[in-house]
PDB file of C-alpha atoms and ligand atoms in Angstrom:
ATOM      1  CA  UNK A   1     110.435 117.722-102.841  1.00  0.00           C
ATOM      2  CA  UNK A   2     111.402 115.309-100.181  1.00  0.00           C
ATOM      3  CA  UNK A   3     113.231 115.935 -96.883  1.00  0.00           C
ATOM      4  CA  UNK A   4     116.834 115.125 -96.225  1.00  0.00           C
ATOM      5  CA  UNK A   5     115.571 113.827 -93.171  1.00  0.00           C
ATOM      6  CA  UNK A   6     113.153 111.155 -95.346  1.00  0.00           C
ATOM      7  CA  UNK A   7     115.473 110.176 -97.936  1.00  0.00           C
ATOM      8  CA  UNK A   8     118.280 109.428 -94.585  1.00  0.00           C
ATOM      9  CA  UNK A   9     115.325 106.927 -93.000  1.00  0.00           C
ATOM     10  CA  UNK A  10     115.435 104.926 -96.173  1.00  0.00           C
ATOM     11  CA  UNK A  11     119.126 104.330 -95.886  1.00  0.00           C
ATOM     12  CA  UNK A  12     118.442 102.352 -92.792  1.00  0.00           C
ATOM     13  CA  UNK A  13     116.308  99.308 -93.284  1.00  0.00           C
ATOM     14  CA  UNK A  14     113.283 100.875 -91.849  1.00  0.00           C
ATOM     15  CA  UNK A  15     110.202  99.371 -91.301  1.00  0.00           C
ATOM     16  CA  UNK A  16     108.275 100.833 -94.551  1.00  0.00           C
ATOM     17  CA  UNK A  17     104.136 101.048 -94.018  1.00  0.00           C
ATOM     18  CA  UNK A  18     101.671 102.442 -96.323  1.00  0.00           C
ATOM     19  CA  UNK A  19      98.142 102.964 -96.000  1.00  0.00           C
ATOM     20  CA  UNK A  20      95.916 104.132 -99.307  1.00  0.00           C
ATOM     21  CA  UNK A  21      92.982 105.183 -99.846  1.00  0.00           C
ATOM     22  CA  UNK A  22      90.616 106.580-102.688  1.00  0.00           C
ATOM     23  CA  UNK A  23      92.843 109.093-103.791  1.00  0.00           C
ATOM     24  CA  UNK A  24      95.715 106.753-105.006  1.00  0.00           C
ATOM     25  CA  UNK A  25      93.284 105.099-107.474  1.00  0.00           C
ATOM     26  CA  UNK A  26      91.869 108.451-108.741  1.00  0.00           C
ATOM     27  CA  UNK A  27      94.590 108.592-111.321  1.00  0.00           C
ATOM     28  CA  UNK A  28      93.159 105.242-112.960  1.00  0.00           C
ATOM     29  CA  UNK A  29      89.767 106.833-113.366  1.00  0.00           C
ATOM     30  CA  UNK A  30      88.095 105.397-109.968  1.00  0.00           C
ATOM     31  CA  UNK A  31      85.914 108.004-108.327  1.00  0.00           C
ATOM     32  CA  UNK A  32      86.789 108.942-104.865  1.00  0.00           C
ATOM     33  CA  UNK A  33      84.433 109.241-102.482  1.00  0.00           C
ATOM     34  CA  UNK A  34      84.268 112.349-100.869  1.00  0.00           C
ATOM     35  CA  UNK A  35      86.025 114.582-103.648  1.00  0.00           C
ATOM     36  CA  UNK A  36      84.773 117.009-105.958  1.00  0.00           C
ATOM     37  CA  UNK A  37      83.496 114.063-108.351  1.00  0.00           C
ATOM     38  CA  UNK A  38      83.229 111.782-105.607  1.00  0.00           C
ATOM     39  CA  UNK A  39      80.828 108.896-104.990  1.00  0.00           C
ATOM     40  CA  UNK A  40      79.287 110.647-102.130  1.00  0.00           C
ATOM     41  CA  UNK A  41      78.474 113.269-103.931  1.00  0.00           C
ATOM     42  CA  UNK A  42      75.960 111.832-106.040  1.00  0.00           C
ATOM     43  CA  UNK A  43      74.784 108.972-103.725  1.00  0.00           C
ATOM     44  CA  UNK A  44      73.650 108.780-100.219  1.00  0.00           C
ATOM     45  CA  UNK A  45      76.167 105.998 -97.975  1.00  0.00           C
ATOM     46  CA  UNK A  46      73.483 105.460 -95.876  1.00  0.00           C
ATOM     47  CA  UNK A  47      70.702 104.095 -98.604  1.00  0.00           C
ATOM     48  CA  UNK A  48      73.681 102.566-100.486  1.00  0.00           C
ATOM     49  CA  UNK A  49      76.727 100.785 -98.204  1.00  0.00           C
ATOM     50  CA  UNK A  50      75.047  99.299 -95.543  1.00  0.00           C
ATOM     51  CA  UNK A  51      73.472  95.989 -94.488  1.00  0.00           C
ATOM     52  CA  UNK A  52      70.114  97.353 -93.839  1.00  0.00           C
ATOM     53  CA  UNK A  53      70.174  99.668 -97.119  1.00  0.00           C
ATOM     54  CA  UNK A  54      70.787  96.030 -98.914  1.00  0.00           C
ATOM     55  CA  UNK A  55      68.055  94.150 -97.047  1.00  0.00           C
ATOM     56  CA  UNK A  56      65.360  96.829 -97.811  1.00  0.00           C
ATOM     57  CA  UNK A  57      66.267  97.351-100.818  1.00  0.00           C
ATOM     58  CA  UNK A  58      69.028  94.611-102.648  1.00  0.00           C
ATOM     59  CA  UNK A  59      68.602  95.664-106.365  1.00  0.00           C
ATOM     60  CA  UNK A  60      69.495  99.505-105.885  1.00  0.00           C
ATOM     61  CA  UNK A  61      72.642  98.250-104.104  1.00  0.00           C
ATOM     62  CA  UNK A  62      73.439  95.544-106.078  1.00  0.00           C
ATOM     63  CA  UNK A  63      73.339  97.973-109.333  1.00  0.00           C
ATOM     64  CA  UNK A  64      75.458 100.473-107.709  1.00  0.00           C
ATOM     65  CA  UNK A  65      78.190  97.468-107.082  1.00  0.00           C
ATOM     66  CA  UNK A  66      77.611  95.836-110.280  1.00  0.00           C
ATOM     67  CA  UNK A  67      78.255  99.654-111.798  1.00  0.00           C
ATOM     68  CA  UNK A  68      81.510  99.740-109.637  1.00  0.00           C
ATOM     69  CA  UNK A  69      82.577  96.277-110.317  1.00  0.00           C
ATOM     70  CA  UNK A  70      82.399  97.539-114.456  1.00  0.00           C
ATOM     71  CA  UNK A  71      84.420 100.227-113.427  1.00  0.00           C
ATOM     72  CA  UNK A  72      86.784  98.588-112.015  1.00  0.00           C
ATOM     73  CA  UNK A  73      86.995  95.803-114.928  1.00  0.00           C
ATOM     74  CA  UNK A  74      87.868  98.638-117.445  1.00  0.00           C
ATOM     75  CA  UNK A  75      90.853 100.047-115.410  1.00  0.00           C
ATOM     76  CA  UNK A  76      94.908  99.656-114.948  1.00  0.00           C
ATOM     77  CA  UNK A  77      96.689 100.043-112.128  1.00  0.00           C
ATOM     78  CA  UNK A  78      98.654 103.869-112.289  1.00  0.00           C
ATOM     79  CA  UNK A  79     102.102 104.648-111.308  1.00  0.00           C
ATOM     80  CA  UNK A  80     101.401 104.892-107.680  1.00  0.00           C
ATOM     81  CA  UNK A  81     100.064 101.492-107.646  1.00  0.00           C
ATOM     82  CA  UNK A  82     103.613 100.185-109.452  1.00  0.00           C
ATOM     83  CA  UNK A  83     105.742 102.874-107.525  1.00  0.00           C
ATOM     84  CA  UNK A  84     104.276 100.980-104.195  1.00  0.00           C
ATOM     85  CA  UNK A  85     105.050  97.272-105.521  1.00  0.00           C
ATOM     86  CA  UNK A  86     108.437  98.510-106.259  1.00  0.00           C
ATOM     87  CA  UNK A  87     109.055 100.134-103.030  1.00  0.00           C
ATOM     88  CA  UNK A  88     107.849  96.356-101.659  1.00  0.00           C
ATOM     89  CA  UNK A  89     110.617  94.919-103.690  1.00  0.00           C
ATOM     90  CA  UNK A  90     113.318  97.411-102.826  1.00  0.00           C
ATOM     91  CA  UNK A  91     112.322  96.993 -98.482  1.00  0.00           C
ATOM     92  CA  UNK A  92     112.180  93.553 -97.329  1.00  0.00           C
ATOM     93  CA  UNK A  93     110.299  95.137 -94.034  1.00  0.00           C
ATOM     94  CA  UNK A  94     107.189  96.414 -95.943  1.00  0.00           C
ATOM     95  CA  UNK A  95     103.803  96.470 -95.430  1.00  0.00           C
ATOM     96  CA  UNK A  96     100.712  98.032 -97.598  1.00  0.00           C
ATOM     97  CA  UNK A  97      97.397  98.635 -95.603  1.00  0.00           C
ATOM     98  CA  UNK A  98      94.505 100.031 -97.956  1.00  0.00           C
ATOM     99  CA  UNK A  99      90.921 100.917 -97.743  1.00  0.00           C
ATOM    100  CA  UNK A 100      90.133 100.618-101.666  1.00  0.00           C
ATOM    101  CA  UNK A 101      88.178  97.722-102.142  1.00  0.00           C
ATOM    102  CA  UNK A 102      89.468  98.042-105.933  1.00  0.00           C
ATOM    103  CA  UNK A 103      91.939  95.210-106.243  1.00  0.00           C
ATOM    104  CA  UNK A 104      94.158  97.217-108.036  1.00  0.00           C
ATOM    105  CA  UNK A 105      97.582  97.099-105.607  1.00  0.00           C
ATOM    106  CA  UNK A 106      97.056  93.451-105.889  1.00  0.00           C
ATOM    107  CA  UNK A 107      97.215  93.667-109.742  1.00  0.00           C
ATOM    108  CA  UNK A 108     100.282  96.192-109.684  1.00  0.00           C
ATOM    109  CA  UNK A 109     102.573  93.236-108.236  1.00  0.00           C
ATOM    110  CA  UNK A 110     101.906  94.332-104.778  1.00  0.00           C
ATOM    111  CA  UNK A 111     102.486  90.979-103.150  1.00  0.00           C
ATOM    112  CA  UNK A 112     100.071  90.722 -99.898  1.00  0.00           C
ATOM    113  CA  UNK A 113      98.007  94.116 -99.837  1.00  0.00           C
ATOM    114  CA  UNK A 114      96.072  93.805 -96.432  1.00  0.00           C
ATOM    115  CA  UNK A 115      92.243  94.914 -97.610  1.00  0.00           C
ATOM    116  CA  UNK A 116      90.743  96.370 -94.450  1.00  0.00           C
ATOM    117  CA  UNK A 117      87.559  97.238 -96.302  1.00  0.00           C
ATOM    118  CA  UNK A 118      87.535  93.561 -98.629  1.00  0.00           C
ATOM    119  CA  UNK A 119      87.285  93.603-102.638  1.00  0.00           C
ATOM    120  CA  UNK A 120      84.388  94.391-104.673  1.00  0.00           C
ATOM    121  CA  UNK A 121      85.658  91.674-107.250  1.00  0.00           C
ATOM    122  CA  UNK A 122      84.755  89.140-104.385  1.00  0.00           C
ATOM    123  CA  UNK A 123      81.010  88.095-103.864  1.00  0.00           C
ATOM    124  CA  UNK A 124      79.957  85.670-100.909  1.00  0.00           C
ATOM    125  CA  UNK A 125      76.638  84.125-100.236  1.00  0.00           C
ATOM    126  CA  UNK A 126      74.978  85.591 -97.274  1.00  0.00           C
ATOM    127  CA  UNK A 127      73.287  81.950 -96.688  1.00  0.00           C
ATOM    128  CA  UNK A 128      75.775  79.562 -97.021  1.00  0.00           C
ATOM    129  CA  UNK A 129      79.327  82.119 -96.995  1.00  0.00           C
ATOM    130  CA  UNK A 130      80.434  80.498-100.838  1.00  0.00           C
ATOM    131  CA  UNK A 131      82.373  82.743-102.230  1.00  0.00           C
ATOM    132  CA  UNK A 132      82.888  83.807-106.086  1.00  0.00           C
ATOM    133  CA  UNK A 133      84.556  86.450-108.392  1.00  0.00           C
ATOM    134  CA  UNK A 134      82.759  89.080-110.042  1.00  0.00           C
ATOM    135  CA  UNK A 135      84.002  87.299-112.891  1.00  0.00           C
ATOM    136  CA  UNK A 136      81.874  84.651-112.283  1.00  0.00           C
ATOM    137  CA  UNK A 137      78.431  86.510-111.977  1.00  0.00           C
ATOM    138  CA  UNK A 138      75.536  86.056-114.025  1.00  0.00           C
ATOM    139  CA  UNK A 139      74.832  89.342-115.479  1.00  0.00           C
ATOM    140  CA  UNK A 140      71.259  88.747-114.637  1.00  0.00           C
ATOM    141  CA  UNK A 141      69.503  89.098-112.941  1.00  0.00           C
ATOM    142  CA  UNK A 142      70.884  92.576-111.106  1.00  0.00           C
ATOM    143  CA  UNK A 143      70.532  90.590-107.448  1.00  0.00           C
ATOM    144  CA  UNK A 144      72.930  87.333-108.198  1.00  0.00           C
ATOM    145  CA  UNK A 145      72.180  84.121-106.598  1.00  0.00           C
ATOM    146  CA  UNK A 146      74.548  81.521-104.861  1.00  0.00           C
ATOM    147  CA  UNK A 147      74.677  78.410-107.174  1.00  0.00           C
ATOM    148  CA  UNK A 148      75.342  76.340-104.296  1.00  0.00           C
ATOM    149  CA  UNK A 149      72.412  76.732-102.496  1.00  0.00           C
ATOM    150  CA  UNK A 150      70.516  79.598-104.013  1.00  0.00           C
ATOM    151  CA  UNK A 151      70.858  81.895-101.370  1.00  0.00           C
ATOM    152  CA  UNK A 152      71.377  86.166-102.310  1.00  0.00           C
ATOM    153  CA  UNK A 153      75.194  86.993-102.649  1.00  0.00           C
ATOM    154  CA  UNK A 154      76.495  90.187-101.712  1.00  0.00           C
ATOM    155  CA  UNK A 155      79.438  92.059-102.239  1.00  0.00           C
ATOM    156  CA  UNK A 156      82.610  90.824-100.289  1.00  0.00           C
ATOM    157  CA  UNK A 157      83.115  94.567 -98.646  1.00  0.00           C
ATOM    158  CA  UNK A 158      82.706  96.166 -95.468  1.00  0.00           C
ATOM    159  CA  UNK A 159      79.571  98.393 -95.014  1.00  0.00           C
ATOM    160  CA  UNK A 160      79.308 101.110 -92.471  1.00  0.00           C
ATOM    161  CA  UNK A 161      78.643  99.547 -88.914  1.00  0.00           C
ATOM    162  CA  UNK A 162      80.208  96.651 -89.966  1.00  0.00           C
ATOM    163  CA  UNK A 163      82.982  94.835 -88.585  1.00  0.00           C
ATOM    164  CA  UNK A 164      86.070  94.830 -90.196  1.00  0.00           C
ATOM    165  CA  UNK A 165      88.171  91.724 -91.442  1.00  0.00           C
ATOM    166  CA  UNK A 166      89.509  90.585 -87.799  1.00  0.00           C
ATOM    167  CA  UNK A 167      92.899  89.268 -89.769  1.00  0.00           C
ATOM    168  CA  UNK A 168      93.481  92.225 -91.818  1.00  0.00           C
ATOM    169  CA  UNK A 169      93.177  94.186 -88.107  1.00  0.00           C
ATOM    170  CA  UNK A 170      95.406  92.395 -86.616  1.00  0.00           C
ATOM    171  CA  UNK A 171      98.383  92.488 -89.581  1.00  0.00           C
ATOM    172  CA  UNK A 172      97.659  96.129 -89.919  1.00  0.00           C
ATOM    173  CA  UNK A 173      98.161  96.472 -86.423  1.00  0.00           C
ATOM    174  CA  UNK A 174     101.570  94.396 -86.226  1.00  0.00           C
ATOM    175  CA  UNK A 175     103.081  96.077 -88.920  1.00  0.00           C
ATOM    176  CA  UNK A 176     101.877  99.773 -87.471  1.00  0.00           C
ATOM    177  CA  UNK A 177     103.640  98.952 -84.472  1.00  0.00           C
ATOM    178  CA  UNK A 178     106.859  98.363 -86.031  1.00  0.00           C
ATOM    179  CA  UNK A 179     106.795 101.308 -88.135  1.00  0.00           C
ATOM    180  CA  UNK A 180     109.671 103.895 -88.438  1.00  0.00           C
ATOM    181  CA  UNK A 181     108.084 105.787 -91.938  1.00  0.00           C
ATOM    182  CA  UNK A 182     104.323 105.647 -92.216  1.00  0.00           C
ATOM    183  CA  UNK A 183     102.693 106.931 -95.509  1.00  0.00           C
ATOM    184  CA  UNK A 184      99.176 108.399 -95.905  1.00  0.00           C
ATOM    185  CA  UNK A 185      98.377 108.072 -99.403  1.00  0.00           C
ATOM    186  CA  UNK A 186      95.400 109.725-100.908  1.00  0.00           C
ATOM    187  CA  UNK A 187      93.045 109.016 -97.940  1.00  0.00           C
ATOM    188  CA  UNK A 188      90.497 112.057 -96.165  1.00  0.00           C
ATOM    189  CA  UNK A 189      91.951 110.571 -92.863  1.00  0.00           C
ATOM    190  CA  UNK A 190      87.846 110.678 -92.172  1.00  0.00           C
ATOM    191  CA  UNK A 191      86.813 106.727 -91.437  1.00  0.00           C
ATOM    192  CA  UNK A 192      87.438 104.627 -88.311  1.00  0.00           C
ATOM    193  CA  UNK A 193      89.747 102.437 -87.629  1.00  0.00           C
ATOM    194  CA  UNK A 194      91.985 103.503 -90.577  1.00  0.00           C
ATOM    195  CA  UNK A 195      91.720 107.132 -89.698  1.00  0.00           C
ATOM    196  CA  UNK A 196      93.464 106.614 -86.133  1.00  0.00           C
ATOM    197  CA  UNK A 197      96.163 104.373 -87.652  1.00  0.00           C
ATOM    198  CA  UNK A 198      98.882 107.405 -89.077  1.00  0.00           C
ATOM    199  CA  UNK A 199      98.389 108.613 -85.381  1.00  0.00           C
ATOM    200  CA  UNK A 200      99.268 105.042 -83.785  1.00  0.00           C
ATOM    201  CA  UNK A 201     102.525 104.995 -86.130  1.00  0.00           C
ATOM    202  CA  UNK A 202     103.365 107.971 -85.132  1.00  0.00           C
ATOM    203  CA  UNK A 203     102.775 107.234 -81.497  1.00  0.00           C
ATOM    204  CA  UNK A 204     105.401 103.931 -81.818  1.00  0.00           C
ATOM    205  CA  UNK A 205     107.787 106.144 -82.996  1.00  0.00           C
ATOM    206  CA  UNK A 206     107.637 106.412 -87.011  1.00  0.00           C
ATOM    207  CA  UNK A 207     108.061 109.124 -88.785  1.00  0.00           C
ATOM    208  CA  UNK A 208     104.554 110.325 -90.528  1.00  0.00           C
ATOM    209  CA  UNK A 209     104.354 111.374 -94.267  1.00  0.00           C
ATOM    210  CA  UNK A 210     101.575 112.104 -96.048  1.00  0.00           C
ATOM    211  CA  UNK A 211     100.837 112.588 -99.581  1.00  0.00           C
ATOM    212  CA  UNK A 212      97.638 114.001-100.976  1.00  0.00           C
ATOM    213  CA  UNK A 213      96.426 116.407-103.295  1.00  0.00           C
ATOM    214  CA  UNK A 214      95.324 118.651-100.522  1.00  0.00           C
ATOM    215  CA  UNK A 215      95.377 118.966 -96.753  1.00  0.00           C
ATOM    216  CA  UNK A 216      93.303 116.883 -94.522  1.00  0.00           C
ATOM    217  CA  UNK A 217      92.530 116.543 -90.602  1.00  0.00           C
ATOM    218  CA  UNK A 218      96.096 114.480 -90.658  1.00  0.00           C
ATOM    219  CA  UNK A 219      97.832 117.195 -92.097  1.00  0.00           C
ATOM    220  CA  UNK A 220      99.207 119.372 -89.159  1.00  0.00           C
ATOM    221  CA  UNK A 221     100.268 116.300 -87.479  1.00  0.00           C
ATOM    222  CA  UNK A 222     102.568 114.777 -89.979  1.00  0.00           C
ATOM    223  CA  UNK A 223     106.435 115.007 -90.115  1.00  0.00           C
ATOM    224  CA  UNK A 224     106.388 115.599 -93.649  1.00  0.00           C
ATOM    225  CA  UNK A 225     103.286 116.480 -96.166  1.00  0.00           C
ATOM    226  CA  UNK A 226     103.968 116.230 -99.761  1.00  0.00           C
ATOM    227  CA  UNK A 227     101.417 117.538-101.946  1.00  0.00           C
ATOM    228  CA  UNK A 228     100.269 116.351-105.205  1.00  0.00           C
ATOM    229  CA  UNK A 229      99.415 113.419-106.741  1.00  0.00           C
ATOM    230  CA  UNK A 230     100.577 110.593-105.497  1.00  0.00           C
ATOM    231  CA  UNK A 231     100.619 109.305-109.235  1.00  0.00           C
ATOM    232  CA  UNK A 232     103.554 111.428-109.815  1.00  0.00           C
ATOM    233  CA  UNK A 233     104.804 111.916-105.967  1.00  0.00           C
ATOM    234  CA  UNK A 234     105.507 108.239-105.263  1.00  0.00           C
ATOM    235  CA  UNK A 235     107.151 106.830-108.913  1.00  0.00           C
ATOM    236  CA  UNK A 236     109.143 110.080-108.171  1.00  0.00           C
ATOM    237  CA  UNK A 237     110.268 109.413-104.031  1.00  0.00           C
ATOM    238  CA  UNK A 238     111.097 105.642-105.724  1.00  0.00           C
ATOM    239  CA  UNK A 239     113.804 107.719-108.185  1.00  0.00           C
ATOM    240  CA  UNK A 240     115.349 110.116-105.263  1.00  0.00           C
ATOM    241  CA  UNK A 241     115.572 107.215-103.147  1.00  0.00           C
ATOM    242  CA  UNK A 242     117.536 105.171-105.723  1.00  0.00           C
ATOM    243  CA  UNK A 243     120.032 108.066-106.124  1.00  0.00           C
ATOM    244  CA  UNK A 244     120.851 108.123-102.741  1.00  0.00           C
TER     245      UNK A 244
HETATM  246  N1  LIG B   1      96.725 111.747-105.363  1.00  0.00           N
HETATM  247  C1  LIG B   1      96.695 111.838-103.998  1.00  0.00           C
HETATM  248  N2  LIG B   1      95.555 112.067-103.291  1.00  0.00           N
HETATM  249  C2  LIG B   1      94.410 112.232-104.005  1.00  0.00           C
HETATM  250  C3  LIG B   1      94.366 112.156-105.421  1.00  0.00           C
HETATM  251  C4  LIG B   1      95.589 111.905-106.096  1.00  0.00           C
HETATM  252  N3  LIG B   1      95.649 111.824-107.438  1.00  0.00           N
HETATM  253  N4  LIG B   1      93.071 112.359-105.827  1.00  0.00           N
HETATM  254  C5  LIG B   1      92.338 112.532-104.708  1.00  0.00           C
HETATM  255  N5  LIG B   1      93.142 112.470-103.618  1.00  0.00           N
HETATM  256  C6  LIG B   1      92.758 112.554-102.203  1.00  0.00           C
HETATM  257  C7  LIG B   1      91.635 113.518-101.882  1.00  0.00           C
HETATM  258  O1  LIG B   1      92.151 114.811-101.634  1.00  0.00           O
HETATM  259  C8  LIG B   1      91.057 112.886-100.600  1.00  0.00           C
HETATM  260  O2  LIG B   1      91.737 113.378 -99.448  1.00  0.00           O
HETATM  261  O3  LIG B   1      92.268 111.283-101.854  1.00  0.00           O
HETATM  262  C9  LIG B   1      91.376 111.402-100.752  1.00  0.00           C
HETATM  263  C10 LIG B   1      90.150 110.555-101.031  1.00  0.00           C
HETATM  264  O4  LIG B   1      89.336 110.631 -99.868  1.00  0.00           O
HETATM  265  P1  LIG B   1      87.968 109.808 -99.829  1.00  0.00           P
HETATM  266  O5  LIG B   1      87.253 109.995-101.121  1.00  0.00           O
HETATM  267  O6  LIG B   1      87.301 110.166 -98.537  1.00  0.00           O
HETATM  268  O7  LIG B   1      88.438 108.276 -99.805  1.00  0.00           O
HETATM  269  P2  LIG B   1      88.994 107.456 -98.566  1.00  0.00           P
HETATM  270  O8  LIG B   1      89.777 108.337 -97.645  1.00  0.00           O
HETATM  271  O9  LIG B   1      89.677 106.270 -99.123  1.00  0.00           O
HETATM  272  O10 LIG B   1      87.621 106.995 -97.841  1.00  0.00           O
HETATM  273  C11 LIG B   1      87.762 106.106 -96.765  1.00  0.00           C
HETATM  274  O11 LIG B   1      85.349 105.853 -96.710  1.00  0.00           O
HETATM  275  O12 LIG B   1      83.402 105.642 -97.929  1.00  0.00           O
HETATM  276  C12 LIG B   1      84.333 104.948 -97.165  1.00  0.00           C
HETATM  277  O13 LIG B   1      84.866 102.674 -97.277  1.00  0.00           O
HETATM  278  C13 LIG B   1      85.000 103.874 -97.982  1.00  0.00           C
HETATM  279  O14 LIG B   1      87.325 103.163 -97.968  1.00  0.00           O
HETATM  280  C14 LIG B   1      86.463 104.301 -98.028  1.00  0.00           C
HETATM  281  C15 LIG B   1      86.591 105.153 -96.775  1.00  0.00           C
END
């Protein structure tokens, strides 16, 4: 399943960076966004995860999140979430970039995931910035209000046209720089900046995997594509690696 060439790059303290999306948490019964059951599918990004979409109308969005946030409450990490904490623990040079605004690398043992879209567990107040967990919500009412100063909270994630986490840029950034393997994982390769990151890696030099269920726009310009689920792929790379 994996390369000679691969399995050769681990033997020499490389620089390890993975980037996630959707796809990885599919396996732990979060719907994607853009697959066959996914989120886009059945709602419209544009009346749903943006600011304007929550100013016109707050409830609609603020039940879709509070519907995510229960989905996300009622889920374990999979094996690819593990599979990536170990492979954290085995490379002292790692680095794990994601777009899922589930939490879940950070409950796998993944020590310092860098969230480039946020985390939908984490609410701030759009008057005075407070922040608080999801476990701290009211249930009601559906549009939850900042006990500081009353103010409307909103989810802690980044909506289209919004600007990402300026930290989280800048770490992803570093770490792409000094990349010699880069992993896709589970991601359409569709949404800016993320998108153009396997292509910078590749640029300084690393050597681009990706693993998905099925080809994306990334596809004919990685080194090596493995396909399948990254549920099984990963816990599986972990094992080969191990052996060699
Ligand atoms: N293993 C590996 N890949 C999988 C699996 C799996 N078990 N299941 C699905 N996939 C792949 C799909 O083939 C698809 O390419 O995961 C990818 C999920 O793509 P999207 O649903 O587009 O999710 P993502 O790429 O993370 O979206 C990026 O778009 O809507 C915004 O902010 C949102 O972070 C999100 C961003």
């Amino acid at each position: 399943m994996f390369s000679e060439k691969l399995l050769e790059k681990f033997q020499e303290n490389p620089v390890v960076v993975v980037l996630t999306g959707a796809g990885i948490s599919a396996e732990s019964g979060v719907p994607t966004f853009r697959g066959e059951d996914g989120l886009w599918k059945k709602f419209k990004p544009e009346e749903l995860a943006n600011f304007d979409a929550f100013i016109r109308n707050p409830e609609i969005v603020w039940e879709w999140y509070r519907y995510r946030q229960e989905i996300v409450r009622n889920i374990e990490p999979n094996p690819g979430h593990y599979a990536l904490a170990e492979l954290e623990r085995m490379f002292p040079d790692f680095y794990l970039i994601t777009q899922n605004v589930d939490g879940l690398h950070f409950r796998a043992g993944s020590q310092n995931p860098i969230e480039l879209h946020g985390n939908i567990m984490r609410n701030r107040c759009l008057q005075c910035n407070k922040y608080f967990m999801e476990v701290d919500l009211q249930k009601e009412p559906v549009i939850p209000k900042c006990t500081e100063c009353g103010g409307i909270l909103r989810p802690d994630v980044v909506w289209f046209g919004e600007q990402l986490p300026q930290q989280a840029l800048i770490n992803a950034e570093k770490a792409i720089n000094e990349a010699n393997i880069f992993f896709s994982v589970g991601t359409s390769a569709l949404v800016q900046p993320a998108a153009s990151m396997p292509f910078w890696a590749k640029s300084s030099g690393a050597y681009l995997v990706e693993i998905n269920i099925m080809e994306t726009l990334l596809t004919p310009y990685v080194d090596e594509y493995l396909s399948g689920k990254s549920g099984e792929i990963l816990p599986e790379l972990i094992k080969q690696i191990k052996k060699t």
